Short mmCIF file of N, CA, C and O in Angstrom, two decimals:
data_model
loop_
_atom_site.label_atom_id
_atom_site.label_comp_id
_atom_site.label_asym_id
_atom_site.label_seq_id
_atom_site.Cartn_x
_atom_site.Cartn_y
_atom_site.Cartn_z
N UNK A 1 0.84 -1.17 0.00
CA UNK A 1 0.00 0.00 0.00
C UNK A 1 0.89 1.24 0.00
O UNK A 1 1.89 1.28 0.71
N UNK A 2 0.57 2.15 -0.71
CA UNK A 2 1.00 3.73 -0.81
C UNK A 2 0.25 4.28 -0.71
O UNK A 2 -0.92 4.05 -1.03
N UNK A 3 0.94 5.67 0.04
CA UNK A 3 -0.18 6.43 0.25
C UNK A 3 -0.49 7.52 -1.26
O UNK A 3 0.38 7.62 -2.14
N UNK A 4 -1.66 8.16 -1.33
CA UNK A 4 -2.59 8.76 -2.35
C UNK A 4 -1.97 10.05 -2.64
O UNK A 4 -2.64 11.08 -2.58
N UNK A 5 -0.22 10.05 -3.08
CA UNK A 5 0.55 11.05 -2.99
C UNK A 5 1.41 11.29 -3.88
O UNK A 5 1.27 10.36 -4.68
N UNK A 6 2.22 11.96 -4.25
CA UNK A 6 3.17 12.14 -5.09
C UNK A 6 4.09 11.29 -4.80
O UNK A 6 4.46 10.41 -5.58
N UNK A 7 4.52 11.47 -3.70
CA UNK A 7 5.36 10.77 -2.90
C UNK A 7 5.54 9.19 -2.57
O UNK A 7 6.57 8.55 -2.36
N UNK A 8 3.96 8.74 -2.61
CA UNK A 8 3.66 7.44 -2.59
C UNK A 8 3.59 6.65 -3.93
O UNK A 8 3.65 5.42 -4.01
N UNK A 9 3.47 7.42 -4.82
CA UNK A 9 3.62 7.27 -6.20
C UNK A 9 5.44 6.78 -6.60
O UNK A 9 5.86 5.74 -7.12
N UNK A 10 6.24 8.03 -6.11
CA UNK A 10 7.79 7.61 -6.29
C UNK A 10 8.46 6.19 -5.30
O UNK A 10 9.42 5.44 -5.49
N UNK A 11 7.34 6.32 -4.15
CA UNK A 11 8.07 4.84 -3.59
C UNK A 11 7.70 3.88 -4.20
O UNK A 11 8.56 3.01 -4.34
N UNK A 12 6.44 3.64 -4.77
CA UNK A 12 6.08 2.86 -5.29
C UNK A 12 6.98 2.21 -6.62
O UNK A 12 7.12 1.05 -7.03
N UNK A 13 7.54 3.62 -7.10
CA UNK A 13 8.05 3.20 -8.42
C UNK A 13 9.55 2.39 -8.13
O UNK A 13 10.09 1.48 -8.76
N UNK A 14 9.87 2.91 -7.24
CA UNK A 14 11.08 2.68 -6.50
C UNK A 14 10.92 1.08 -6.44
O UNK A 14 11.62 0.28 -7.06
N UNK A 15 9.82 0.78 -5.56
CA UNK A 15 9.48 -0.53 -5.20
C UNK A 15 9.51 -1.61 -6.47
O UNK A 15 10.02 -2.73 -6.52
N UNK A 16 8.89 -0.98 -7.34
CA UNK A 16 8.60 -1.97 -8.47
C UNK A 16 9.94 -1.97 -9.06
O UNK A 16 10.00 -2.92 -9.84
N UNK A 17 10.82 -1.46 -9.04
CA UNK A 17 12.18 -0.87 -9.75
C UNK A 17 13.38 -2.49 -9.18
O UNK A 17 13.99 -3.41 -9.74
N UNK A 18 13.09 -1.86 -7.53
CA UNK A 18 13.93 -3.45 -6.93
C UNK A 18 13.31 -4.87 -7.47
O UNK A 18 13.87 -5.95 -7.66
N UNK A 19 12.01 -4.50 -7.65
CA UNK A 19 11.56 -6.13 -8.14
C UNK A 19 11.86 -6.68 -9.33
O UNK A 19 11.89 -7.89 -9.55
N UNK A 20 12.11 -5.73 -10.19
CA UNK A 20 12.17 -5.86 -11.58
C UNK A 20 13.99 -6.16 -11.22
O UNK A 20 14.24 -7.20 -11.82
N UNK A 21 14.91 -5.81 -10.70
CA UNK A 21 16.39 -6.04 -10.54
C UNK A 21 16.30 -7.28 -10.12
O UNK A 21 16.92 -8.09 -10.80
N UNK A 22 15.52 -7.82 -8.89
CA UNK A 22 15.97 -8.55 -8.63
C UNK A 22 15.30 -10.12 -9.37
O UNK A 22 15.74 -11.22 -9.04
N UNK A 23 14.48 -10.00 -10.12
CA UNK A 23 13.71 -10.82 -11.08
C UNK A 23 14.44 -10.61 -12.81
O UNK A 23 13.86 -10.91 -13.85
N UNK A 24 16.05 -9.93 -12.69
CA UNK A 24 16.37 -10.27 -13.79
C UNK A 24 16.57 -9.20 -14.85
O UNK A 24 17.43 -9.14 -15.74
N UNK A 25 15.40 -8.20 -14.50
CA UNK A 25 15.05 -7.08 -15.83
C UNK A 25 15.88 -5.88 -15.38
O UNK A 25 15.28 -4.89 -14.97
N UNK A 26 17.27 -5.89 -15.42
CA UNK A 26 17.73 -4.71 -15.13
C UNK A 26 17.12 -3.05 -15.56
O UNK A 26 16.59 -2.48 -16.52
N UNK A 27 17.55 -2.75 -14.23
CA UNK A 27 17.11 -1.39 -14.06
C UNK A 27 17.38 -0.48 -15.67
O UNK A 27 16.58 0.41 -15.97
N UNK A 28 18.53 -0.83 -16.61
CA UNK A 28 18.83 0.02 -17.75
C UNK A 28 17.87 -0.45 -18.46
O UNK A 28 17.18 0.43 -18.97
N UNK A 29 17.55 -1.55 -18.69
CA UNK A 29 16.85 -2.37 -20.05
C UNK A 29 15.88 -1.18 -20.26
O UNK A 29 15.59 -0.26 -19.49
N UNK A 30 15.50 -1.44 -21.40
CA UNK A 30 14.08 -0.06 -22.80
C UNK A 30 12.68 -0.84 -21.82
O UNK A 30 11.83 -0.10 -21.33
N UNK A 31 12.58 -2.36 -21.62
CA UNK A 31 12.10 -2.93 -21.21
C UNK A 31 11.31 -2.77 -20.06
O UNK A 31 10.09 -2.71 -19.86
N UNK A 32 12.40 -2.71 -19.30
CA UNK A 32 11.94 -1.96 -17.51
C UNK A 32 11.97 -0.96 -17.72
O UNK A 32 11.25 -0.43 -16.87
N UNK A 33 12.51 0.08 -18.63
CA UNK A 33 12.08 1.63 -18.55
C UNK A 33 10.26 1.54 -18.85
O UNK A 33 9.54 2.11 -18.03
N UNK A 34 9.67 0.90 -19.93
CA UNK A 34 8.44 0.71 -20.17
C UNK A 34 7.51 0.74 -19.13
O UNK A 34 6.55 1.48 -18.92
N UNK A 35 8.12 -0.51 -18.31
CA UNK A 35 7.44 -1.06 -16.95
C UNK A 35 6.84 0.13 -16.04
O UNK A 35 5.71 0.49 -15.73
N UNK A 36 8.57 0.72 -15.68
CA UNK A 36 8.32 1.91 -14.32
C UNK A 36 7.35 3.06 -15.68
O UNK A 36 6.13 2.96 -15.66
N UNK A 37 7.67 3.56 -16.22
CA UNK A 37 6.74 4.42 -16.92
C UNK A 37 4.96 4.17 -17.06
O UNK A 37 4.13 5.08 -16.96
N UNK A 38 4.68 2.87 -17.28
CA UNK A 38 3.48 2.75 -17.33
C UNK A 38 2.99 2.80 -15.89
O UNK A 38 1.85 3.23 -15.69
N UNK A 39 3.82 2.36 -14.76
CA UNK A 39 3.68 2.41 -13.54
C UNK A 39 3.08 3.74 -13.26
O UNK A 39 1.92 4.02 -12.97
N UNK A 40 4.14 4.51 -13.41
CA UNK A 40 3.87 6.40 -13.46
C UNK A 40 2.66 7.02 -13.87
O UNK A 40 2.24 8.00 -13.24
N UNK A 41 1.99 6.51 -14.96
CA UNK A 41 0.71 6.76 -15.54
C UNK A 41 -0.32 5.94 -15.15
O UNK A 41 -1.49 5.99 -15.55
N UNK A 42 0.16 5.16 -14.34
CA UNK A 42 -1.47 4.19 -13.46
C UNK A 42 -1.45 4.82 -11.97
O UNK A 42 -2.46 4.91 -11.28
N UNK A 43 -0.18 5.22 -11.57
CA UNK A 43 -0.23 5.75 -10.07
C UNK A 43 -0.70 6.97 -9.88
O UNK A 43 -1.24 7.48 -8.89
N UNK A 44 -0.34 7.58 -11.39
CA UNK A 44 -1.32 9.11 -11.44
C UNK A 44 -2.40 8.80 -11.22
O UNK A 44 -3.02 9.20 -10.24
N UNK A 45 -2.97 7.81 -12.30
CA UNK A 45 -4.50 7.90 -12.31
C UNK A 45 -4.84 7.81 -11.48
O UNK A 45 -5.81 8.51 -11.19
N UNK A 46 -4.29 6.90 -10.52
CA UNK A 46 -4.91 6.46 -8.90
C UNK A 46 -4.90 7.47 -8.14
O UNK A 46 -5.95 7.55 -7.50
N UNK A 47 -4.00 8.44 -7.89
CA UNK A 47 -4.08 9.52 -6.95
C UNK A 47 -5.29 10.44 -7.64
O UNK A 47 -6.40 10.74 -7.18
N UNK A 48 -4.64 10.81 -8.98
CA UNK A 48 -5.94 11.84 -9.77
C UNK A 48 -7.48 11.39 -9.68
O UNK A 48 -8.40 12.14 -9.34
N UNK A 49 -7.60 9.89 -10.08
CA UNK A 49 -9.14 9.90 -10.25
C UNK A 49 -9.58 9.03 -9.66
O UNK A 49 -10.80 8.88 -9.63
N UNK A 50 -8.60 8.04 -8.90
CA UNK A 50 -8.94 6.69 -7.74
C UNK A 50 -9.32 7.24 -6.70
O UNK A 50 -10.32 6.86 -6.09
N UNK A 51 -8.67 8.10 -6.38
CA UNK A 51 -8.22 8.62 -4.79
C UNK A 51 -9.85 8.62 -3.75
O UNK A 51 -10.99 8.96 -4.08
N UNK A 52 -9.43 8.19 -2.70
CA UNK A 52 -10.78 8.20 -1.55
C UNK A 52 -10.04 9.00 -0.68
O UNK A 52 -8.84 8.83 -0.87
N UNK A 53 -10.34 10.02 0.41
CA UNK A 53 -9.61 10.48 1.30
C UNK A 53 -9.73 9.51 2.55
O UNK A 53 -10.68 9.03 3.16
N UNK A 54 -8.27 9.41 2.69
CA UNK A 54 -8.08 7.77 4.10
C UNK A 54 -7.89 6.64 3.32
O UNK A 54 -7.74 5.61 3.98
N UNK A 55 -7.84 6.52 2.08
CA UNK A 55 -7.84 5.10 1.22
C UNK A 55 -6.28 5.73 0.58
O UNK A 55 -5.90 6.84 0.21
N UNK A 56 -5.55 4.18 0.69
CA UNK A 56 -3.89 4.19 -0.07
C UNK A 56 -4.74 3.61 -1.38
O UNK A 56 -5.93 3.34 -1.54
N UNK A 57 -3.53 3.53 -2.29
CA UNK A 57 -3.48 2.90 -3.51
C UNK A 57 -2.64 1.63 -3.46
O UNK A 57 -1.61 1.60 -2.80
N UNK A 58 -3.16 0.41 -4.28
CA UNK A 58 -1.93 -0.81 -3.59
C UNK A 58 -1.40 -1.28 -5.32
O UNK A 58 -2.10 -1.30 -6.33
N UNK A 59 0.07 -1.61 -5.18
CA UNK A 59 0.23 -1.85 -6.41
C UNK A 59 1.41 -3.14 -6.40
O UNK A 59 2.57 -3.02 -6.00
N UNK A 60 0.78 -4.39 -6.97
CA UNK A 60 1.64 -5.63 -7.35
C UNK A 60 2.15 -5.88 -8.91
O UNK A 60 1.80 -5.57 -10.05
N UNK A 61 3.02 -6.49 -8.36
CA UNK A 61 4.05 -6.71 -9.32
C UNK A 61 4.60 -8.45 -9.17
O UNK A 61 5.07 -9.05 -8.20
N UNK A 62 4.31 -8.85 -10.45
CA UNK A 62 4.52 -10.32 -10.92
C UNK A 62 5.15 -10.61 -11.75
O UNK A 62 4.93 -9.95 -12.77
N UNK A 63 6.26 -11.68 -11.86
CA UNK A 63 7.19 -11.61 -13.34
C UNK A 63 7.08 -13.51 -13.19
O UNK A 63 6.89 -14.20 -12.19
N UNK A 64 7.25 -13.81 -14.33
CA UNK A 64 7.88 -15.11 -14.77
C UNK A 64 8.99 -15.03 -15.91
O UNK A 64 9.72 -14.05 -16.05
N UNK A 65 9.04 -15.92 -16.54
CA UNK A 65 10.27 -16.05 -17.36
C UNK A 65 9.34 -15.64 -18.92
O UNK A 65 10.12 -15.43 -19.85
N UNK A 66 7.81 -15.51 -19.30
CA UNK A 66 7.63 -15.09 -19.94
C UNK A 66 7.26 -13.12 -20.13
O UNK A 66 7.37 -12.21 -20.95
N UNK A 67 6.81 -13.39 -18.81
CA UNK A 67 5.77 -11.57 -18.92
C UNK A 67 6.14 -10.76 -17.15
O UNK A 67 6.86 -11.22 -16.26
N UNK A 68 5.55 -9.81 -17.14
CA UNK A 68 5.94 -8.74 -16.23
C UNK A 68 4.19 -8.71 -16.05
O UNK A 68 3.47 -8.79 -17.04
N UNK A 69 3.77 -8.61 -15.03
CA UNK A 69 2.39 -8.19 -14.45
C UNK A 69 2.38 -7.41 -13.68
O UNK A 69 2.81 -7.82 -12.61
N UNK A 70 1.98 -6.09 -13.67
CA UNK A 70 2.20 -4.87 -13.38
C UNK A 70 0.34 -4.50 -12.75
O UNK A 70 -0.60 -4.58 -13.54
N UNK A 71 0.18 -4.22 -11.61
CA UNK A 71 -1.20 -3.85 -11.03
C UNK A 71 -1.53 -2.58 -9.89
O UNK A 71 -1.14 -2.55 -8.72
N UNK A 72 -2.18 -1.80 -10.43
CA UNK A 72 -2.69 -1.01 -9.24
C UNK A 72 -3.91 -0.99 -9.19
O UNK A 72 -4.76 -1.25 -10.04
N UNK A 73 -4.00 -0.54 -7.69
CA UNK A 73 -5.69 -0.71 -7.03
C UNK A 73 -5.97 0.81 -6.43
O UNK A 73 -5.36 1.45 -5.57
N UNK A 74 -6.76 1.03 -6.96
CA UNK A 74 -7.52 2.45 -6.14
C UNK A 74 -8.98 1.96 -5.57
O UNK A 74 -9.50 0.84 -5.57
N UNK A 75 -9.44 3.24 -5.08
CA UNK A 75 -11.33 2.88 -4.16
C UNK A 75 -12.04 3.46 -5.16
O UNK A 75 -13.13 3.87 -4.75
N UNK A 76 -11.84 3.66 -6.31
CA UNK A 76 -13.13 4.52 -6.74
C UNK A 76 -13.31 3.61 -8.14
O UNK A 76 -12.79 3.87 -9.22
N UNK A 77 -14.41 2.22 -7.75
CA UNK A 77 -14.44 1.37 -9.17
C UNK A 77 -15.14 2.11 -10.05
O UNK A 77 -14.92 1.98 -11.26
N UNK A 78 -15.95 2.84 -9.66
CA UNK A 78 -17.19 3.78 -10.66
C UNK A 78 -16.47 4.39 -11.43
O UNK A 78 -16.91 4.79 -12.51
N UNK A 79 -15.00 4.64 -10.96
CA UNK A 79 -14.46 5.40 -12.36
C UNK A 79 -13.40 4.66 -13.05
O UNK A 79 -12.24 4.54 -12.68
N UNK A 80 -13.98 4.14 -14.15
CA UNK A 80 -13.33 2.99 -14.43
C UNK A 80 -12.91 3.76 -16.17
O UNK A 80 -13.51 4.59 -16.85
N UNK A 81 -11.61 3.00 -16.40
CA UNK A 81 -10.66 3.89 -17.70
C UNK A 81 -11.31 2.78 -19.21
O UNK A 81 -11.55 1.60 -19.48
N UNK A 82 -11.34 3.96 -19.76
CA UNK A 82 -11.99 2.74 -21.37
C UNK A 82 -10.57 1.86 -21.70
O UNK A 82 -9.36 1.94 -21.54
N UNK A 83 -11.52 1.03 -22.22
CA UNK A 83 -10.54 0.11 -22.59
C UNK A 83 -11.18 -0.61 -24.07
O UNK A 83 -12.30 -0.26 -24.45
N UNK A 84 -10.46 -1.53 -24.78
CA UNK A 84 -10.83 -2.35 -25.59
C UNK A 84 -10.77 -0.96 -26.79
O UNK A 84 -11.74 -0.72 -27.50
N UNK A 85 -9.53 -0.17 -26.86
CA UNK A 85 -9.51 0.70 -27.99
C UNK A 85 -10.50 1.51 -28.05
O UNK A 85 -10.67 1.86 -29.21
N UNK A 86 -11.66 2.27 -26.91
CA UNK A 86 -12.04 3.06 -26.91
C UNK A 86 -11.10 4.55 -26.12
O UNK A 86 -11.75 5.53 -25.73
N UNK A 87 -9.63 4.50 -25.99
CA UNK A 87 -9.68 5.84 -25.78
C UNK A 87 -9.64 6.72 -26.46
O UNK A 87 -9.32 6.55 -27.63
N UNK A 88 -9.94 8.00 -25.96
CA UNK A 88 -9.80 9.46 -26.78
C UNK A 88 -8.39 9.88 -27.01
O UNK A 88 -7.78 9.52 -26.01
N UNK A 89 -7.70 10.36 -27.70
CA UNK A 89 -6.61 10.83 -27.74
C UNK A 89 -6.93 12.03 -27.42
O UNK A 89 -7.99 12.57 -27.73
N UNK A 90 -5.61 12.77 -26.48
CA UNK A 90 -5.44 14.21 -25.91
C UNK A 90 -5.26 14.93 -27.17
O UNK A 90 -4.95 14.23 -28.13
N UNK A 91 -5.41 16.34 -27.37
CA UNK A 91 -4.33 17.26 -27.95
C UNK A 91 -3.26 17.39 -27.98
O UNK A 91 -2.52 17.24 -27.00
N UNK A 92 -2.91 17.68 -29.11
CA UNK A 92 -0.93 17.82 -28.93
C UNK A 92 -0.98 18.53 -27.82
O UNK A 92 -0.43 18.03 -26.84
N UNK A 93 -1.50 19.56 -27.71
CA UNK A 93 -1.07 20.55 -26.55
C UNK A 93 -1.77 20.15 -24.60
O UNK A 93 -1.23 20.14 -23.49
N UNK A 94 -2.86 19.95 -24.97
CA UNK A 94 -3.85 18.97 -23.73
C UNK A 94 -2.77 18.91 -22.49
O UNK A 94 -1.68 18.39 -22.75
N UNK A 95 -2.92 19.26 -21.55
CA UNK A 95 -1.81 18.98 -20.50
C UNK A 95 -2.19 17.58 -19.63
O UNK A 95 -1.46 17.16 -18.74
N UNK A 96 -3.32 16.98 -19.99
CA UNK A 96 -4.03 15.95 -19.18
C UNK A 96 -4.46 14.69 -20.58
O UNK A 96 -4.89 14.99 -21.69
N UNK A 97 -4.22 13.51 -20.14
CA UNK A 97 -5.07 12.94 -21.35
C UNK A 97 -4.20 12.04 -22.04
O UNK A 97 -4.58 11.73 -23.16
N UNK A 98 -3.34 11.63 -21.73
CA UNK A 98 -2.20 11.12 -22.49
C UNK A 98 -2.55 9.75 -22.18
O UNK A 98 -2.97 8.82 -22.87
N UNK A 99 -2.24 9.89 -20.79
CA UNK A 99 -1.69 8.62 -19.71
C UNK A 99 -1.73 7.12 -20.43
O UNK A 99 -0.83 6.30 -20.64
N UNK A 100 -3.33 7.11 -20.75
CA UNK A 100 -3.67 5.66 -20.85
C UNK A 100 -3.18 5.14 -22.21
O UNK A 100 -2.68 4.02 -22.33
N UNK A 101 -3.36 6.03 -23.24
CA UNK A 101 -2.67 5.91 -24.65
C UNK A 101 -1.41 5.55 -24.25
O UNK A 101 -1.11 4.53 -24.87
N UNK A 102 -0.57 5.86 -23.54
CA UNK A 102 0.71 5.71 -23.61
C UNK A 102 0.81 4.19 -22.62
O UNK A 102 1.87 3.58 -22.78
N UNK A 103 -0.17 3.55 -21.64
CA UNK A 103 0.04 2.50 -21.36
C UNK A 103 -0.35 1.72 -22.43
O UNK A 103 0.44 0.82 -22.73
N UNK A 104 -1.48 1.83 -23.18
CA UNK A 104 -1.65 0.79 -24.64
C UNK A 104 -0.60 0.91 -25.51
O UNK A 104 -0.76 0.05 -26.37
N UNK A 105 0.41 1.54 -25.73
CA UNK A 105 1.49 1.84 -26.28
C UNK A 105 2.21 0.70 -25.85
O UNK A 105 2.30 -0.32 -26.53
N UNK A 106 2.94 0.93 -24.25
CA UNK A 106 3.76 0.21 -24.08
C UNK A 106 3.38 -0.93 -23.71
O UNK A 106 4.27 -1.75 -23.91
N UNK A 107 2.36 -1.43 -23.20
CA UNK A 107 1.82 -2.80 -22.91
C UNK A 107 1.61 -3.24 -23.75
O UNK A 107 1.19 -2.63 -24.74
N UNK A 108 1.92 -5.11 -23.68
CA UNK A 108 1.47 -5.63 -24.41
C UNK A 108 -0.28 -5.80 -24.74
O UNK A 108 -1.04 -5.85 -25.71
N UNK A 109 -0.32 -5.85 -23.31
CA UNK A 109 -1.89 -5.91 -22.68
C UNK A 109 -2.26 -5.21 -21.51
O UNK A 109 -1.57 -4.71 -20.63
N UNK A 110 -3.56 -5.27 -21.68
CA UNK A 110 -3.86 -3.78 -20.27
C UNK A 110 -5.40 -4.01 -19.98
O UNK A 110 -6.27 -4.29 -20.81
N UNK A 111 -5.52 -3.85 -18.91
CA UNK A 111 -7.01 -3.29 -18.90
C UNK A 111 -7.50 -3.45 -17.30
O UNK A 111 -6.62 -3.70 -16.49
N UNK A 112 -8.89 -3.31 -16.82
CA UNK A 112 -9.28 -2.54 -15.72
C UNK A 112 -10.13 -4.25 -14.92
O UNK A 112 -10.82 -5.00 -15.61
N UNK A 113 -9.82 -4.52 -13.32
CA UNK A 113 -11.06 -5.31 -12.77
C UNK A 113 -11.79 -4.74 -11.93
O UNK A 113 -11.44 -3.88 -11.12
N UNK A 114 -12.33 -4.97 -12.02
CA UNK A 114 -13.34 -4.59 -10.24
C UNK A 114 -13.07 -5.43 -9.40
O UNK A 114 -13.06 -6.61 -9.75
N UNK A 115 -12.72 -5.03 -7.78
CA UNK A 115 -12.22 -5.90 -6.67
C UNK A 115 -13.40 -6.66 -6.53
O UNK A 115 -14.47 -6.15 -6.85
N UNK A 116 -13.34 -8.13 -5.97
CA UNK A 116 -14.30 -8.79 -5.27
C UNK A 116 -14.69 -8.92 -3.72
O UNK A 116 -15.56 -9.57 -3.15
N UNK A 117 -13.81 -8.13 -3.31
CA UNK A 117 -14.56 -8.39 -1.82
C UNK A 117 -14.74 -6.83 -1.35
O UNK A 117 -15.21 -6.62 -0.23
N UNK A 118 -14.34 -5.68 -2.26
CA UNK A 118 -14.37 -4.54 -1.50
C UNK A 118 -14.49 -3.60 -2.64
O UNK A 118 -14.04 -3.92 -3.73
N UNK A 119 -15.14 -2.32 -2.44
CA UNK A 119 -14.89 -1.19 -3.52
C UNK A 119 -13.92 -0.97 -4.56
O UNK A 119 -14.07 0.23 -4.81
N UNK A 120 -13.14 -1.36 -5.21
CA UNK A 120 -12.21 -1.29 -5.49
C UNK A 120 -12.07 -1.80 -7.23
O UNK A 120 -12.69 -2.76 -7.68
N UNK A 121 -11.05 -0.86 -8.11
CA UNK A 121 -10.73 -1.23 -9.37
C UNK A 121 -9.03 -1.52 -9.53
O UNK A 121 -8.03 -0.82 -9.33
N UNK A 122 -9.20 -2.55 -9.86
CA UNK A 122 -7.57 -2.44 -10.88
C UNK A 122 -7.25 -2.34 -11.86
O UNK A 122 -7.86 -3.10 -12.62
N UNK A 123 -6.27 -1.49 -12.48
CA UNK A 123 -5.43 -1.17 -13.84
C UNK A 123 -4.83 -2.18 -14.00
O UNK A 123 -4.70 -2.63 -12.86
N UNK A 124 -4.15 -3.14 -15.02
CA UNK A 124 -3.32 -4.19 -14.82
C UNK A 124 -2.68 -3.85 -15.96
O UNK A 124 -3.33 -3.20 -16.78
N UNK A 125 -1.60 -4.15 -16.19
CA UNK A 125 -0.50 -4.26 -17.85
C UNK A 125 0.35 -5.43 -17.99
O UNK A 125 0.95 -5.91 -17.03
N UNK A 126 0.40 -5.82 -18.97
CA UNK A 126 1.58 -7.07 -18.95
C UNK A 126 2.35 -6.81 -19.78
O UNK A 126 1.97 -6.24 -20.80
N UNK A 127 3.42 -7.09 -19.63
CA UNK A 127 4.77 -6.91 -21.03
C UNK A 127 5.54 -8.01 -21.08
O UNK A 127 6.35 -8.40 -20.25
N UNK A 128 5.14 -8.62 -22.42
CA UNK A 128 6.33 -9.58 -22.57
C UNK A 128 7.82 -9.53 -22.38
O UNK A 128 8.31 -8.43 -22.62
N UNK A 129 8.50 -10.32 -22.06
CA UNK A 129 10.25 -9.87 -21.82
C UNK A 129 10.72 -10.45 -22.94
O UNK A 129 11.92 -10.39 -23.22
#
């Protein structure tokens, strides 16, 4: 769990950063740069449009020898991100709006669950290695 912060956002990335070293995907690889980046644009969303006040954001991280499973959880399932090639693209100029385009970019795969025992949505991404 992190907290619903800027701050909780950079440990987080931090966090996922050691897992990815120590599962193999060095910190330089284009690969793990992908990873922590899409990370960056799901932890926004979570603080920006997840966020509950008193509710963290929780975010797992899974690797095998084929893929990287990359997950965050916020409290607010009602706001749930399009998926299945419905997003909008931002403006060149748009200061907001990017985010999710740029996780369908770098993911192989992506998309949103609803928790089962509690309020809650997850973002998920996978990237092949």
């Amino acid at each position: 769990m992190f907290p619903a912060t800027r701050l909780g956002a950079r440990r987080a990335r931090h966090w996922v950063a050691e897992h990815l070293d120590a599962h193999g995907l060095a910190g330089e690889s284009e690969r793990a740069a992908d990873v922590l980046l899409v990370l960056a644009e799901l932890a926004a969303n979570a603080i920006t449009h997840g966020h509950v006040p008193g509710r963290d954001f929780r975010v797992a991280v899974s690797s095998t020898e084929e893929r990287v499973r990359l997950e965050v959880t916020d409290a607010r399932p009602e706001r749930r991100p399009p998926v299945d090639g419905a997003l909008s693209y931002a403006l060149a100029w748009a200061e907001q709006g990017r985010g999710l385009a740029v996780v369908a970019a770098l993911a192989d795969a992506w998309g949103c669950d609803h928790g089962t025992t509690a309020p809650t949505k997850t973002v998920w991404a996978e990237f092949k290695r």
